[in-house]
Coordinates of C-alpha atoms in Angstrom, one line a residue:
Chain G
X231 CA 0.9 9.2 -22.8
X232 CA -2.9 9.5 -23.5
X233 CA -5.9 8.3 -21.5
X234 CA -7.8 5.8 -23.6
X235 CA -11.2 4.3 -23.1
X236 CA -10.1 0.7 -22.2
X237 CA -9.0 -0.3 -18.8
X238 CA -6.3 -3.0 -18.3
X239 CA -5.6 -4.4 -14.8
X240 CA -2.8 -6.9 -14.3
X241 CA -1.8 -8.8 -11.2
X242 CA -3.5 -6.3 -9.0
X243 CA -3.8 -6.7 -5.2
X244 CA -5.3 -4.4 -2.7
X245 CA -5.0 -4.5 1.1
X246 CA -6.9 -2.5 3.7
X247 CA -4.4 -2.9 6.5
X248 CA -4.1 -6.7 6.9
X249 CA -7.3 -7.4 5.0
X250 CA -6.6 -8.7 1.4
X251 CA -9.5 -7.1 -0.3
X252 CA -8.5 -7.7 -4.0
X253 CA -6.5 -10.8 -4.9
X254 CA -4.5 -11.0 -8.1
X255 CA -7.0 -9.3 -10.3
X256 CA -6.5 -9.5 -14.1
X257 CA -9.2 -7.9 -16.2
X258 CA -9.4 -6.2 -19.6
X259 CA -12.4 -3.8 -19.8
X260 CA -13.3 -2.9 -23.4
X261 CA -13.8 0.7 -24.7
X262 CA -17.3 2.0 -25.2
X263 CA -19.0 -1.0 -23.7
X264 CA -20.9 -1.3 -20.4
X265 CA -19.2 -3.6 -18.0
X266 CA -21.1 -4.8 -14.9
X267 CA -19.5 -5.9 -11.7
X268 CA -21.6 -8.3 -9.6
X269 CA -21.1 -10.2 -6.4
X270 CA -22.2 -10.3 -2.7
X271 CA -21.4 -7.4 -0.4
X272 CA -17.8 -7.2 0.6
X273 CA -16.5 -9.1 -2.5
X274 CA -14.3 -6.3 -3.7
X275 CA -16.3 -5.0 -6.7
X276 CA -16.7 -1.4 -5.5
X277 CA -13.1 -1.5 -4.2
X278 CA -11.9 -2.3 -7.8
X279 CA -14.2 0.3 -9.3
X280 CA -12.7 3.0 -6.9
X281 CA -9.2 2.0 -8.0
X282 CA -10.0 3.2 -11.5
X283 CA -10.0 6.9 -10.4
X284 CA -7.9 6.4 -7.3
X285 CA -10.6 7.0 -4.8
X286 CA -8.9 4.5 -2.5
X287 CA -5.8 6.8 -2.2
X288 CA -7.6 8.5 0.7
X289 CA -8.3 5.4 2.7
X290 CA -5.9 5.0 5.5
X291 CA -3.9 1.8 5.4
X292 CA -4.8 1.0 1.8
X293 CA -2.0 -0.6 -0.2
X294 CA -2.3 -1.3 -3.9
X295 CA 0.1 -3.3 -6.1
X296 CA -0.1 -4.3 -9.8
X297 CA -0.7 -2.4 -12.9
X298 CA -3.8 -0.3 -13.7
X299 CA -3.8 1.2 -17.2
X300 CA -6.4 3.4 -18.8
X301 CA -5.4 3.5 -22.4
X302 CA -1.6 4.1 -22.2
X303 CA -1.5 5.7 -18.8
X304 CA -0.5 3.6 -15.8
X305 CA -2.7 5.5 -13.3
X306 CA -0.8 4.7 -10.2
X307 CA 2.5 5.9 -11.7
X308 CA 1.1 9.3 -12.5
X309 CA 1.1 12.2 -10.1
X310 CA -1.7 14.1 -11.9
X311 CA -4.8 12.7 -10.2
X312 CA -6.8 15.7 -11.4
X313 CA -6.1 14.7 -15.1
X314 CA -7.1 11.1 -14.2
X315 CA -10.4 12.3 -12.6
X316 CA -11.1 14.5 -15.7
X317 CA -11.0 11.4 -17.8
X318 CA -12.7 9.1 -15.4
X319 CA -16.0 10.4 -13.9
X320 CA -18.0 8.8 -11.1
X321 CA -21.6 8.5 -10.0
X322 CA -22.4 7.1 -6.5
X323 CA -25.1 5.1 -5.0
X324 CA -26.8 8.1 -3.3
X325 CA -27.4 11.1 -5.4
X326 CA -25.0 13.8 -4.1
X327 CA -25.7 17.1 -5.8
X328 CA -23.9 20.1 -4.4
X329 CA -26.0 22.5 -2.4
X330 CA -26.2 25.0 -5.3
X331 CA -28.2 25.6 -8.4
X332 CA -28.6 23.1 -11.2
X333 CA -26.4 25.3 -13.4
X334 CA -23.6 25.6 -10.9
X335 CA -23.6 21.8 -10.3
X336 CA -22.9 21.1 -13.9
X337 CA -20.5 24.1 -14.3
X338 CA -18.5 23.1 -11.3
X339 CA -16.2 20.6 -13.0
X340 CA -15.5 22.8 -16.0
X341 CA -14.8 25.8 -13.8
X342 CA -12.4 23.7 -11.8
X343 CA -10.6 22.9 -15.0
X344 CA -10.3 26.7 -15.8
X345 CA -13.3 27.4 -18.0
X346 CA -14.6 30.8 -17.0
X347 CA -16.4 32.1 -20.1
X348 CA -20.1 32.2 -19.5
X349 CA -21.0 31.4 -23.1
X350 CA -18.8 28.3 -23.0
X351 CA -20.2 27.2 -19.7
X352 CA -23.7 27.8 -21.0
X353 CA -22.9 25.5 -24.0
X354 CA -21.5 22.8 -21.6
X355 CA -24.4 22.9 -19.2
X356 CA -26.9 22.6 -22.1
X357 CA -24.9 19.8 -23.8
X358 CA -24.5 17.8 -20.5
X359 CA -28.2 18.1 -19.6
X360 CA -29.2 17.1 -23.1
X361 CA -26.9 14.1 -22.9
X362 CA -28.5 13.1 -19.6
X363 CA -31.9 13.6 -21.3
X364 CA -32.8 16.3 -18.7
X365 CA -32.6 19.5 -20.8
X366 CA -36.3 19.8 -21.4
X367 CA -37.1 19.1 -17.8
X368 CA -34.7 21.6 -16.3
X369 CA -34.0 24.3 -18.9
X370 CA -36.4 26.6 -17.1
X371 CA -35.0 25.7 -13.6
X372 CA -31.3 26.2 -14.1
X373 CA -31.0 28.7 -11.3
X374 CA -33.1 26.6 -8.8
X375 CA -31.4 24.6 -6.1
X376 CA -30.5 21.1 -7.2
X377 CA -31.6 19.9 -3.8
X378 CA -35.2 20.6 -4.7
X379 CA -35.2 17.9 -7.5
X380 CA -36.6 14.4 -7.0
X381 CA -34.1 11.5 -6.1
X382 CA -34.2 10.2 -9.7
X383 CA -33.6 13.7 -11.1
X384 CA -30.8 14.3 -8.7
X385 CA -29.0 11.2 -9.8
X386 CA -29.4 12.0 -13.5
X387 CA -28.1 15.5 -12.6
X388 CA -25.1 13.8 -11.1
X389 CA -24.6 11.9 -14.3
X390 CA -24.9 15.2 -16.3
X391 CA -22.4 16.7 -13.8
X392 CA -20.0 13.8 -14.6
X393 CA -20.6 14.3 -18.3
X394 CA -19.7 18.0 -18.1
X395 CA -16.0 17.3 -18.3
X396 CA -16.5 14.8 -21.2
X397 CA -15.0 11.8 -19.4
X398 CA -13.7 8.9 -21.4
X399 CA -14.9 6.5 -18.6
X400 CA -17.8 6.7 -16.3
X401 CA -17.8 4.7 -13.1
X402 CA -21.2 4.0 -11.5
X403 CA -21.4 2.5 -8.0
X404 CA -25.0 1.1 -7.6
X405 CA -26.4 4.2 -9.3
X406 CA -30.0 3.1 -9.1
X407 CA -30.3 1.2 -5.9
X408 CA -32.1 4.1 -4.2
X409 CA -34.4 5.0 -7.1
X410 CA -37.9 3.9 -8.2
X411 CA -38.3 1.7 -11.3
X412 CA -39.2 4.6 -13.6
X413 CA -36.1 6.6 -12.6
X414 CA -34.1 3.4 -12.8
X415 CA -35.4 2.8 -16.3
X416 CA -34.4 6.3 -17.4
X417 CA -30.8 5.8 -16.1
X418 CA -30.5 2.4 -17.8
X419 CA -31.6 3.9 -21.1
X420 CA -29.2 6.8 -20.5
X421 CA -26.3 4.3 -20.0
X422 CA -27.2 2.7 -23.4
X423 CA -26.9 6.1 -25.1
X424 CA -23.8 7.1 -23.2
X425 CA -21.7 4.1 -24.2
X426 CA -21.5 5.5 -27.7
X427 CA -19.1 8.0 -26.3
X428 CA -17.8 6.6 -23.0
X429 CA -16.8 3.4 -21.4
X430 CA -19.2 2.6 -18.5
X431 CA -18.3 0.4 -15.5
X432 CA -21.2 -0.2 -13.2
X433 CA -21.4 -2.0 -9.9
X434 CA -24.9 -3.4 -9.3
X435 CA -26.6 -5.8 -6.9
X436 CA -29.5 -6.0 -9.3
X437 CA -28.7 -8.9 -11.6
X438 CA -31.6 -8.1 -13.9
X439 CA -30.0 -4.7 -14.4
X440 CA -26.7 -6.3 -15.3
X441 CA -28.4 -8.6 -17.8
X442 CA -30.4 -5.7 -19.3
X443 CA -27.7 -3.1 -19.8
X444 CA -24.2 -4.6 -19.8
X445 CA -22.2 -6.1 -22.5
X446 CA -19.7 -7.7 -20.2
X447 CA -20.0 -9.0 -16.6
X448 CA -17.5 -9.8 -14.0
X449 CA -18.4 -11.9 -10.9
X450 CA -16.4 -11.2 -7.7
X451 CA -16.2 -13.3 -4.6
X452 CA -14.1 -12.7 -1.5
X453 CA -11.7 -10.5 -3.4
X454 CA -11.3 -12.8 -6.4
X455 CA -12.6 -12.1 -9.9
X456 CA -14.2 -15.5 -10.3
X457 CA -15.5 -15.1 -13.9
X458 CA -15.5 -12.4 -16.5
X459 CA -17.2 -12.7 -19.9
X460 CA -19.9 -11.7 -22.2
X461 CA -23.1 -10.9 -20.2
X462 CA -25.2 -13.3 -22.3
X463 CA -22.8 -16.1 -21.5
X464 CA -22.5 -15.3 -17.8
X465 CA -26.3 -15.3 -17.4
X466 CA -27.2 -18.3 -19.6
X467 CA -24.2 -20.5 -19.4
X468 CA -21.7 -19.5 -16.7
X469 CA -18.5 -21.5 -16.8
X470 CA -17.8 -21.4 -13.0
X471 CA -20.0 -23.2 -10.5
X472 CA -19.6 -20.4 -8.0
X473 CA -21.0 -17.9 -10.6
X474 CA -23.9 -20.3 -11.3
X475 CA -24.6 -20.7 -7.6
X476 CA -24.5 -17.0 -7.0
X477 CA -26.6 -15.8 -10.0
X478 CA -29.2 -18.5 -9.4
X479 CA -29.6 -17.6 -5.8
X480 CA -28.2 -20.8 -4.5
X481 CA -25.1 -19.2 -3.0
X482 CA -24.3 -20.0 0.6
Chain O
X238 CA -27.7 -25.1 1.7
X239 CA -30.1 -23.8 -0.9
X240 CA -31.7 -20.5 -0.4
X241 CA -34.3 -21.0 -3.2
X242 CA -36.3 -23.8 -1.7
X243 CA -39.7 -22.7 -3.1
X244 CA -38.3 -22.1 -6.5
X245 CA -36.7 -25.6 -6.5
X246 CA -40.0 -27.1 -5.4
X247 CA -41.7 -25.3 -8.3
X248 CA -39.1 -26.6 -10.8
X249 CA -39.7 -30.2 -9.5
X250 CA -43.4 -29.7 -9.9
X251 CA -42.8 -28.4 -13.5
X252 CA -40.9 -31.6 -14.3
X253 CA -43.5 -33.7 -12.7
X254 CA -46.3 -32.2 -14.9
X255 CA -44.1 -32.7 -17.9
X256 CA -43.7 -36.4 -17.1
X257 CA -47.5 -36.7 -16.5
X258 CA -48.2 -35.0 -19.9
X259 CA -45.7 -37.4 -21.5
X260 CA -47.3 -40.5 -19.9
X261 CA -50.7 -39.5 -21.5
X262 CA -49.0 -39.4 -24.9
X263 CA -47.3 -42.8 -24.4
X264 CA -50.8 -44.2 -23.5
X265 CA -52.2 -42.6 -26.6
X266 CA -49.4 -44.1 -28.8
X267 CA -49.8 -47.6 -27.3
X268 CA -53.6 -47.5 -27.6
X269 CA -53.5 -46.1 -31.1
X270 CA -51.3 -49.1 -32.2
X271 CA -53.5 -51.6 -30.3
X272 CA -56.6 -50.1 -31.8
X273 CA -55.1 -50.4 -35.3
X274 CA -53.8 -54.0 -35.0
X275 CA -56.9 -55.3 -33.2
X276 CA -59.4 -53.1 -35.1
X277 CA -60.8 -51.7 -31.9
X278 CA -62.5 -48.6 -33.2
X279 CA -63.8 -47.6 -29.7
X280 CA -60.3 -47.6 -28.4
X281 CA -59.2 -45.5 -31.4
X282 CA -61.9 -43.0 -30.6
X283 CA -60.8 -42.8 -26.9
X284 CA -57.3 -41.9 -28.2
X285 CA -58.8 -39.0 -30.1
X286 CA -60.5 -37.7 -27.0
X287 CA -57.3 -38.1 -24.9
X288 CA -55.6 -35.6 -27.2
X289 CA -57.7 -32.8 -25.4
X290 CA -56.0 -33.8 -22.2
X291 CA -52.6 -33.3 -23.7
X292 CA -53.6 -29.9 -25.0
X293 CA -54.7 -29.0 -21.5
X294 CA -51.4 -30.1 -20.0
X295 CA -49.6 -28.1 -22.6
X296 CA -51.6 -24.9 -21.7
X297 CA -51.1 -25.5 -17.9
X298 CA -47.4 -26.1 -18.2
X299 CA -47.0 -23.1 -20.5
X300 CA -48.7 -21.0 -17.8
X301 CA -46.5 -22.5 -15.1
X302 CA -43.4 -21.7 -17.1
X303 CA -44.4 -18.1 -17.9
X304 CA -45.2 -17.6 -14.2
X305 CA -41.8 -18.9 -13.2
X306 CA -40.1 -16.6 -15.7
X307 CA -42.0 -13.6 -14.3
X308 CA -41.8 -14.4 -10.6
X309 CA -38.4 -15.9 -10.4
X310 CA -36.5 -14.3 -13.3
X311 CA -34.4 -17.4 -13.6
X312 CA -30.9 -17.2 -15.1
X313 CA -28.2 -19.8 -16.0
X314 CA -29.3 -23.4 -15.6
X315 CA -32.7 -22.5 -14.2
X316 CA -33.4 -20.3 -17.2
X317 CA -32.4 -23.1 -19.5
X318 CA -34.6 -25.6 -17.7
X319 CA -37.7 -23.4 -17.9
X320 CA -37.1 -22.3 -21.5
X321 CA -36.4 -26.0 -22.5
X322 CA -39.6 -27.1 -20.8
X323 CA -41.5 -24.4 -22.9
X324 CA -40.0 -25.9 -26.1
X325 CA -40.5 -29.5 -25.1
X326 CA -44.2 -29.2 -24.4
X327 CA -44.7 -28.2 -28.1
X328 CA -43.1 -31.4 -29.2
X329 CA -45.0 -33.5 -26.7
X330 CA -48.3 -31.8 -27.8
X331 CA -47.4 -32.7 -31.5
X332 CA -46.7 -36.3 -30.5
X333 CA -50.2 -36.4 -29.0
X334 CA -51.6 -35.0 -32.3
X335 CA -49.7 -37.7 -34.3
X336 CA -51.2 -40.5 -32.1
X337 CA -54.6 -39.0 -32.5
X338 CA -54.1 -38.8 -36.2
X339 CA -53.1 -42.5 -36.3
X340 CA -56.3 -43.4 -34.4
X341 CA -58.4 -41.2 -36.8
X342 CA -56.9 -43.1 -39.8
X343 CA -57.7 -46.4 -38.0
X344 CA -61.3 -45.4 -38.1
X345 CA -61.0 -45.3 -41.9
X346 CA -60.3 -49.0 -42.0
X347 CA -63.8 -49.6 -40.6
X348 CA -65.3 -50.3 -44.0
X349 CA -62.5 -52.8 -45.0
X350 CA -63.6 -56.4 -44.6
X351 CA -60.1 -57.6 -43.8
X352 CA -56.6 -56.2 -43.9
X353 CA -53.2 -57.2 -42.6
X354 CA -51.4 -54.7 -40.5
X355 CA -47.8 -54.8 -41.7
X356 CA -45.4 -56.2 -39.2
X357 CA -43.2 -53.1 -39.2
X358 CA -46.0 -50.8 -37.9
X359 CA -46.2 -52.3 -34.3
X360 CA -42.4 -52.4 -34.3
X361 CA -42.1 -48.7 -35.2
X362 CA -44.8 -47.9 -32.6
X363 CA -42.9 -49.8 -29.9
X364 CA -39.7 -47.9 -30.8
X365 CA -41.6 -44.6 -30.9
X366 CA -43.0 -45.1 -27.4
X367 CA -39.6 -46.1 -26.1
X368 CA -37.9 -43.1 -27.7
X369 CA -40.5 -40.6 -26.2
X370 CA -40.3 -42.1 -22.7
X371 CA -36.5 -42.1 -22.7
X372 CA -36.3 -38.6 -24.2
X373 CA -38.5 -37.1 -21.4
X374 CA -36.6 -39.2 -18.7
X375 CA -33.3 -37.8 -20.1
X376 CA -34.6 -34.3 -19.5
X377 CA -36.1 -34.9 -16.2
X378 CA -33.0 -36.8 -14.9
X379 CA -30.6 -34.3 -16.6
X380 CA -28.9 -37.1 -18.4
X381 CA -27.4 -36.1 -21.8
X382 CA -26.0 -39.6 -22.4
X383 CA -29.5 -41.1 -22.3
X384 CA -30.5 -38.3 -24.8
X385 CA -27.6 -39.5 -27.1
X386 CA -29.0 -43.0 -27.0
X387 CA -32.4 -41.8 -28.2
X388 CA -30.8 -39.7 -31.0
X389 CA -29.0 -42.9 -32.1
X390 CA -32.3 -44.8 -32.0
X391 CA -33.8 -42.5 -34.5
X392 CA -31.5 -43.9 -37.1
X393 CA -33.2 -47.3 -36.5
X394 CA -36.5 -45.6 -36.8
X395 CA -35.6 -44.0 -40.2
X396 CA -34.2 -47.4 -41.5
X397 CA -37.6 -49.0 -40.6
X398 CA -39.5 -46.2 -42.3
X399 CA -37.3 -46.6 -45.5
X400 CA -37.9 -50.4 -45.4
X401 CA -41.6 -49.8 -44.9
X402 CA -41.7 -47.5 -48.0
X403 CA -40.0 -50.1 -50.1
X404 CA -42.4 -52.8 -48.9
X405 CA -45.4 -50.5 -49.7
X406 CA -44.2 -49.7 -53.2
X407 CA -43.6 -53.4 -53.8
X408 CA -47.1 -54.3 -52.5
X409 CA -48.8 -51.7 -54.7
X410 CA -46.8 -53.0 -57.7
X411 CA -48.0 -56.5 -57.1
X412 CA -51.6 -55.6 -56.4
X413 CA -52.9 -52.2 -57.3
X414 CA -56.3 -53.0 -55.6
X415 CA -54.5 -52.6 -52.2
X416 CA -53.2 -49.2 -53.0
X417 CA -55.8 -47.3 -50.8
X418 CA -55.0 -49.3 -47.6
X419 CA -51.3 -49.3 -48.4
X420 CA -51.2 -45.5 -48.6
X421 CA -53.1 -45.3 -45.3
X422 CA -50.5 -47.5 -43.6
X423 CA -47.8 -45.4 -45.3
X424 CA -49.2 -42.3 -43.6
X425 CA -49.3 -44.1 -40.2
X426 CA -45.6 -45.1 -40.7
X427 CA -44.9 -41.4 -41.5
X428 CA -46.6 -40.3 -38.2
X429 CA -44.5 -42.8 -36.3
X430 CA -41.3 -41.6 -38.0
X431 CA -42.3 -38.0 -37.1
X432 CA -42.8 -39.0 -33.5
X433 CA -39.3 -40.2 -33.5
X434 CA -38.1 -36.8 -34.8
X435 CA -40.1 -35.1 -32.0
X436 CA -38.3 -37.3 -29.4
X437 CA -35.0 -36.2 -30.9
X438 CA -36.1 -32.6 -30.5
X439 CA -36.7 -33.2 -26.9
X440 CA -33.3 -34.7 -26.5
X441 CA -31.7 -31.6 -28.1
X442 CA -33.3 -29.6 -25.3
X443 CA -31.9 -32.1 -22.7
X444 CA -28.5 -31.5 -24.1
X445 CA -29.0 -27.7 -24.2
X446 CA -30.1 -27.8 -20.6
X447 CA -26.8 -29.5 -19.7
X448 CA -24.3 -27.7 -21.9
X449 CA -26.0 -24.3 -22.6
X450 CA -25.4 -24.9 -26.3
X451 CA -28.4 -25.8 -28.6
X452 CA -27.2 -28.0 -31.5
X453 CA -29.7 -29.3 -34.1
X454 CA -29.1 -32.9 -34.7

């Protein structure tokens, strides 16, 4: 069984204790595209995102049913969560570089997966930073602490860190909500370049961001996937009235 | 409960301005036909001046639309309404131009001692005014069925124009001396027929605003 770049979710439900957080979700996320999840706070979009690399496993009282397939692999039927997370990287809302050098941040993942040779690690660090369009900025600061970088640089470093293990899918949970417009623009541009090699699923509260960068958009409300379609269609001619009311700011 | 009260008010204001712009063109069309049939050259001149007012409306509404696009970043129906309004003002402005052109041609009849305005011209004028009025109303009232009625009415306009062409050819055949005035009337009929086409364009945007799909009729 191989990890692919498409995600297929069928009849998925998720409970946090008694709370029914995701209700009968069915979604087909295409490979090498950017898919945006939008919806009000608490609608389940981040919860679904976290299912794709089993981040919810650690949440007490969390019960998940249904099928989650990445390529051919049913990810809740495999015991090898490390292999899953090697294929599915994640970038969080708040930049979270490790308190170590830029170099060691990027090399952390590959080292965890057994790469020890310096030359190989050098190559991975350079490639990852180049993919994240940071090599020129950081090539002379590789041994400096990552905590000394600006917020925008830290977040791009986190993307570079996710890229170091060549994931097939990158999950992004509001990756630019804490950043200024210039850093946001750089990350959006980066997403456009990364989709040539990886599938990107991004949770965002910024609807203009969803329209700018995504190919597909899913609108969530109270645990339901209300509408999923091409981004152009969702933002110019949504089929569901709830989607229309939310994206036009008339929700409530 | 709507949480975009100010935006909704701005959209209503946009529609109001569109209606006002359209009322000026309706007045221009009506006056241009009256000026022609009654040989009122002063009235014809006033129509030409009114065209400036239509141009001003176009500029102001355009600014209003661009401001809404930047400030409110509308999506879905809101986006369709603002982008449709931007397209519609071009058609309404052209309608104003056609009415002014009719009045400019009316002034060329000044030297003629007498002429008979063909019956079909006021009929076409009346239909053109009705089509433009109902086209704008269909947009403002978000009524695609009313837009369909206007689109159907354009067939009637086209039939009248074809009939007018035949009559003109016949007239010139019978009396070549009247060819100059016949051609001027032919041009006026063409302007009226074009106004009908602009009304149809407006209706296409009404339908786009409702369905999200732009279909050329």
